[in-house]
mmCIF file of N, CA and C in Angstrom:
data_model
loop_
_atom_site.group_PDB
_atom_site.id
_atom_site.type_symbol
_atom_site.label_atom_id
_atom_site.label_comp_id
_atom_site.label_asym_id
_atom_site.label_seq_id
_atom_site.Cartn_x
_atom_site.Cartn_y
_atom_site.Cartn_z
ATOM 1 N N MET A 1 -21.651 14.322 -76.960
ATOM 2 C CA MET A 1 -21.669 13.390 -75.548
ATOM 3 C C MET A 1 -22.484 11.796 -75.965
ATOM 4 N N PRO A 2 -22.210 10.752 -75.652
ATOM 5 C CA PRO A 2 -23.024 9.862 -75.823
ATOM 6 C C PRO A 2 -24.457 9.786 -74.931
ATOM 7 N N GLU A 3 -25.554 9.143 -75.085
ATOM 8 C CA GLU A 3 -26.771 9.602 -74.295
ATOM 9 C C GLU A 3 -26.711 8.318 -73.252
ATOM 10 N N MET A 4 -27.483 8.355 -72.025
ATOM 11 C CA MET A 4 -27.467 7.409 -71.288
ATOM 12 C C MET A 4 -28.514 6.268 -71.852
ATOM 13 N N PRO A 5 -28.180 5.175 -71.893
ATOM 14 C CA PRO A 5 -28.886 3.937 -72.288
ATOM 15 C C PRO A 5 -30.691 4.176 -71.638
ATOM 16 N N ILE A 6 -30.695 4.292 -70.337
ATOM 17 C CA ILE A 6 -31.846 4.566 -69.360
ATOM 18 C C ILE A 6 -32.307 5.682 -69.187
ATOM 19 N N PRO A 7 -33.591 6.277 -69.371
ATOM 20 C CA PRO A 7 -33.586 7.605 -68.754
ATOM 21 C C PRO A 7 -33.566 7.906 -67.751
ATOM 22 N N LEU A 8 -33.234 9.376 -67.022
ATOM 23 C CA LEU A 8 -32.726 9.430 -65.984
ATOM 24 C C LEU A 8 -34.154 9.547 -65.010
ATOM 25 N N GLU A 9 -35.087 9.184 -65.460
ATOM 26 C CA GLU A 9 -36.274 9.227 -64.552
ATOM 27 C C GLU A 9 -36.284 7.611 -64.137
ATOM 28 N N SER A 10 -35.522 6.821 -64.985
ATOM 29 C CA SER A 10 -35.857 5.412 -64.622
ATOM 30 C C SER A 10 -35.191 5.237 -63.169
ATOM 31 N N PRO A 11 -35.975 4.019 -62.365
ATOM 32 C CA PRO A 11 -35.403 3.533 -61.252
ATOM 33 C C PRO A 11 -33.878 3.362 -61.191
ATOM 34 N N ARG A 12 -33.599 2.700 -62.608
ATOM 35 C CA ARG A 12 -32.082 1.908 -62.669
ATOM 36 C C ARG A 12 -31.216 2.901 -63.274
ATOM 37 N N ALA A 13 -31.638 4.485 -62.864
ATOM 38 C CA ALA A 13 -30.771 5.433 -63.478
ATOM 39 C C ALA A 13 -29.298 5.141 -63.176
ATOM 40 N N ALA A 14 -28.853 4.580 -61.583
ATOM 41 C CA ALA A 14 -27.559 4.716 -61.119
ATOM 42 C C ALA A 14 -26.944 3.636 -61.674
ATOM 43 N N ASP A 15 -27.751 2.450 -61.912
ATOM 44 C CA ASP A 15 -26.981 1.151 -62.468
ATOM 45 C C ASP A 15 -26.645 1.670 -63.942
ATOM 46 N N ALA A 16 -27.486 2.185 -64.740
ATOM 47 C CA ALA A 16 -27.268 2.555 -65.970
ATOM 48 C C ALA A 16 -25.833 3.442 -65.997
ATOM 49 N N ALA A 17 -25.943 4.501 -65.335
ATOM 50 C CA ALA A 17 -24.673 5.247 -65.266
ATOM 51 C C ALA A 17 -23.311 4.436 -65.013
ATOM 52 N N ASN A 18 -23.661 3.733 -63.946
ATOM 53 C CA ASN A 18 -22.237 2.933 -63.611
ATOM 54 C C ASN A 18 -21.978 1.979 -64.686
ATOM 55 N N GLU A 19 -22.710 1.276 -65.173
ATOM 56 C CA GLU A 19 -22.461 0.329 -66.520
ATOM 57 C C GLU A 19 -21.649 1.431 -67.499
ATOM 58 N N ALA A 20 -22.233 2.449 -67.789
ATOM 59 C CA ALA A 20 -21.660 3.349 -68.896
ATOM 60 C C ALA A 20 -20.308 3.840 -68.358
ATOM 61 N N ILE A 21 -20.135 4.030 -67.167
ATOM 62 C CA ILE A 21 -18.825 4.449 -66.696
ATOM 63 C C ILE A 21 -17.777 3.529 -66.930
ATOM 64 N N ARG A 22 -18.248 2.102 -66.666
ATOM 65 C CA ARG A 22 -17.622 0.973 -66.808
ATOM 66 C C ARG A 22 -16.960 0.764 -68.112
ATOM 67 N N ARG A 23 -18.152 0.533 -68.996
ATOM 68 C CA ARG A 23 -17.598 0.588 -70.359
ATOM 69 C C ARG A 23 -16.853 1.803 -71.241
ATOM 70 N N PHE A 24 -17.330 2.908 -70.555
ATOM 71 C CA PHE A 24 -16.301 4.127 -71.062
ATOM 72 C C PHE A 24 -15.169 3.895 -70.755
ATOM 73 N N MET A 25 -14.696 3.547 -69.651
ATOM 74 C CA MET A 25 -13.392 3.440 -68.928
ATOM 75 C C MET A 25 -12.649 2.231 -69.589
ATOM 76 N N ALA A 26 -13.017 1.166 -69.895
ATOM 77 C CA ALA A 26 -12.707 -0.173 -70.502
ATOM 78 C C ALA A 26 -12.258 0.113 -71.734
ATOM 79 N N ALA A 27 -12.895 1.125 -72.368
ATOM 80 C CA ALA A 27 -12.471 1.395 -74.092
ATOM 81 C C ALA A 27 -11.251 2.234 -73.962
ATOM 82 N N ARG A 28 -10.737 2.691 -72.355
ATOM 83 C CA ARG A 28 -9.507 3.388 -72.520
ATOM 84 C C ARG A 28 -8.621 3.181 -71.727
ATOM 85 N N ILE A 29 -8.556 1.858 -71.429
ATOM 86 C CA ILE A 29 -7.632 1.078 -70.679
ATOM 87 C C ILE A 29 -6.301 1.505 -71.123
ATOM 88 N N GLY A 30 -5.340 1.816 -69.940
ATOM 89 C CA GLY A 30 -4.007 1.963 -70.356
ATOM 90 C C GLY A 30 -3.512 3.189 -70.960
ATOM 91 N N ARG A 31 -4.392 4.397 -71.053
ATOM 92 C CA ARG A 31 -3.838 5.818 -71.419
ATOM 93 C C ARG A 31 -4.886 6.681 -70.504
ATOM 94 N N PRO A 32 -3.928 7.589 -70.495
ATOM 95 C CA PRO A 32 -4.910 8.786 -69.906
ATOM 96 C C PRO A 32 -5.999 9.320 -70.730
ATOM 97 N N LEU A 33 -7.083 10.052 -70.088
ATOM 98 C CA LEU A 33 -7.908 10.373 -70.551
ATOM 99 C C LEU A 33 -7.831 11.692 -71.632
ATOM 100 N N TRP A 34 -8.407 12.087 -72.393
ATOM 101 C CA TRP A 34 -8.043 13.074 -73.493
ATOM 102 C C TRP A 34 -9.308 14.189 -72.542
ATOM 103 N N PRO A 35 -8.845 15.693 -72.679
ATOM 104 C CA PRO A 35 -9.814 16.464 -72.346
ATOM 105 C C PRO A 35 -11.307 16.466 -72.483
ATOM 106 N N ALA A 36 -11.353 16.027 -73.638
ATOM 107 C CA ALA A 36 -13.108 15.896 -73.810
ATOM 108 C C ALA A 36 -13.442 14.511 -73.099
ATOM 109 N N GLU A 37 -12.557 13.456 -73.244
ATOM 110 C CA GLU A 37 -12.904 12.647 -72.441
ATOM 111 C C GLU A 37 -13.176 12.741 -70.975
ATOM 112 N N ARG A 38 -12.234 13.490 -70.508
ATOM 113 C CA ARG A 38 -12.407 13.744 -68.718
ATOM 114 C C ARG A 38 -13.628 14.392 -68.684
ATOM 115 N N LEU A 39 -14.280 15.112 -69.515
ATOM 116 C CA LEU A 39 -15.358 15.839 -69.549
ATOM 117 C C LEU A 39 -16.586 15.131 -69.313
ATOM 118 N N GLU A 40 -16.687 13.967 -70.492
ATOM 119 C CA GLU A 40 -17.547 12.986 -70.414
ATOM 120 C C GLU A 40 -17.574 12.233 -69.238
ATOM 121 N N TYR A 41 -16.433 11.780 -68.742
ATOM 122 C CA TYR A 41 -16.336 11.077 -67.398
ATOM 123 C C TYR A 41 -17.009 11.411 -66.235
ATOM 124 N N THR A 42 -16.539 12.937 -66.203
ATOM 125 C CA THR A 42 -17.090 13.650 -65.018
ATOM 126 C C THR A 42 -18.577 13.959 -65.354
ATOM 127 N N ARG A 43 -19.481 13.954 -66.325
ATOM 128 C CA ARG A 43 -20.617 13.812 -66.400
ATOM 129 C C ARG A 43 -21.483 12.302 -66.019
ATOM 130 N N LEU A 44 -21.051 11.440 -66.427
ATOM 131 C CA LEU A 44 -21.220 10.196 -66.154
ATOM 132 C C LEU A 44 -21.396 10.307 -64.789
ATOM 133 N N LEU A 45 -20.219 10.820 -64.254
ATOM 134 C CA LEU A 45 -20.112 10.533 -62.692
ATOM 135 C C LEU A 45 -21.108 11.267 -62.036
ATOM 136 N N ALA A 46 -21.498 12.321 -62.534
ATOM 137 C CA ALA A 46 -22.179 13.282 -61.769
ATOM 138 C C ALA A 46 -23.536 12.680 -61.670
ATOM 139 N N VAL A 47 -23.970 12.059 -62.906
ATOM 140 C CA VAL A 47 -25.466 11.413 -62.993
ATOM 141 C C VAL A 47 -25.223 10.376 -62.176
ATOM 142 N N TRP A 48 -24.520 9.469 -62.043
ATOM 143 C CA TRP A 48 -24.237 8.201 -60.777
ATOM 144 C C TRP A 48 -24.372 9.011 -59.580
ATOM 145 N N ALA A 49 -23.644 9.972 -59.131
ATOM 146 C CA ALA A 49 -23.543 10.530 -57.692
ATOM 147 C C ALA A 49 -25.118 10.850 -57.540
ATOM 148 N N GLU A 50 -25.822 11.607 -58.276
ATOM 149 C CA GLU A 50 -27.270 12.361 -58.249
ATOM 150 C C GLU A 50 -28.122 11.030 -57.820
ATOM 151 N N ALA A 51 -27.987 9.979 -58.777
ATOM 152 C CA ALA A 51 -28.655 8.734 -58.310
ATOM 153 C C ALA A 51 -28.663 8.200 -56.977
ATOM 154 N N GLN A 52 -27.373 8.212 -56.457
ATOM 155 C CA GLN A 52 -26.963 7.374 -55.462
ATOM 156 C C GLN A 52 -27.458 8.411 -54.300
ATOM 157 N N ARG A 53 -27.344 9.258 -54.524
ATOM 158 C CA ARG A 53 -28.145 10.345 -53.320
ATOM 159 C C ARG A 53 -29.371 10.574 -53.269
ATOM 160 N N GLY A 54 -30.097 9.718 -54.188
ATOM 161 C CA GLY A 54 -31.285 9.674 -53.978
ATOM 162 C C GLY A 54 -32.238 10.753 -54.618
ATOM 163 N N ARG A 55 -31.769 11.939 -55.481
ATOM 164 C CA ARG A 55 -32.332 12.970 -56.131
ATOM 165 C C ARG A 55 -32.796 12.236 -57.262
ATOM 166 N N LEU A 56 -32.703 11.303 -57.736
ATOM 167 C CA LEU A 56 -33.213 10.931 -59.002
ATOM 168 C C LEU A 56 -34.134 9.545 -58.276
ATOM 169 N N PRO A 57 -35.055 9.251 -59.041
ATOM 170 C CA PRO A 57 -36.001 8.066 -58.616
ATOM 171 C C PRO A 57 -35.147 6.624 -58.248
ATOM 172 N N GLU A 58 -34.275 6.528 -57.574
ATOM 173 C CA GLU A 58 -33.609 5.518 -57.327
ATOM 174 C C GLU A 58 -33.686 4.773 -55.910
ATOM 175 N N THR A 59 -34.403 5.396 -54.800
ATOM 176 C CA THR A 59 -34.281 4.769 -53.580
ATOM 177 C C THR A 59 -35.793 4.254 -53.384
ATOM 178 N N ALA A 60 -36.616 4.005 -54.171
ATOM 179 C CA ALA A 60 -37.797 3.450 -54.060
ATOM 180 C C ALA A 60 -37.947 2.165 -53.716
#
């Protein structure tokens, strides 16, 4: 799995996850995701959601 460009402890974790999701999906425009790609998308989405909920240091 690709690593997040910014550590999860960073206040920019949600922004980094969002950008990673955008890049990930842009590279796959026009076709369905393969099973391994769906897992990676789900992982990135979970990181983004956790940051949005404030469980990561995003709400400072």
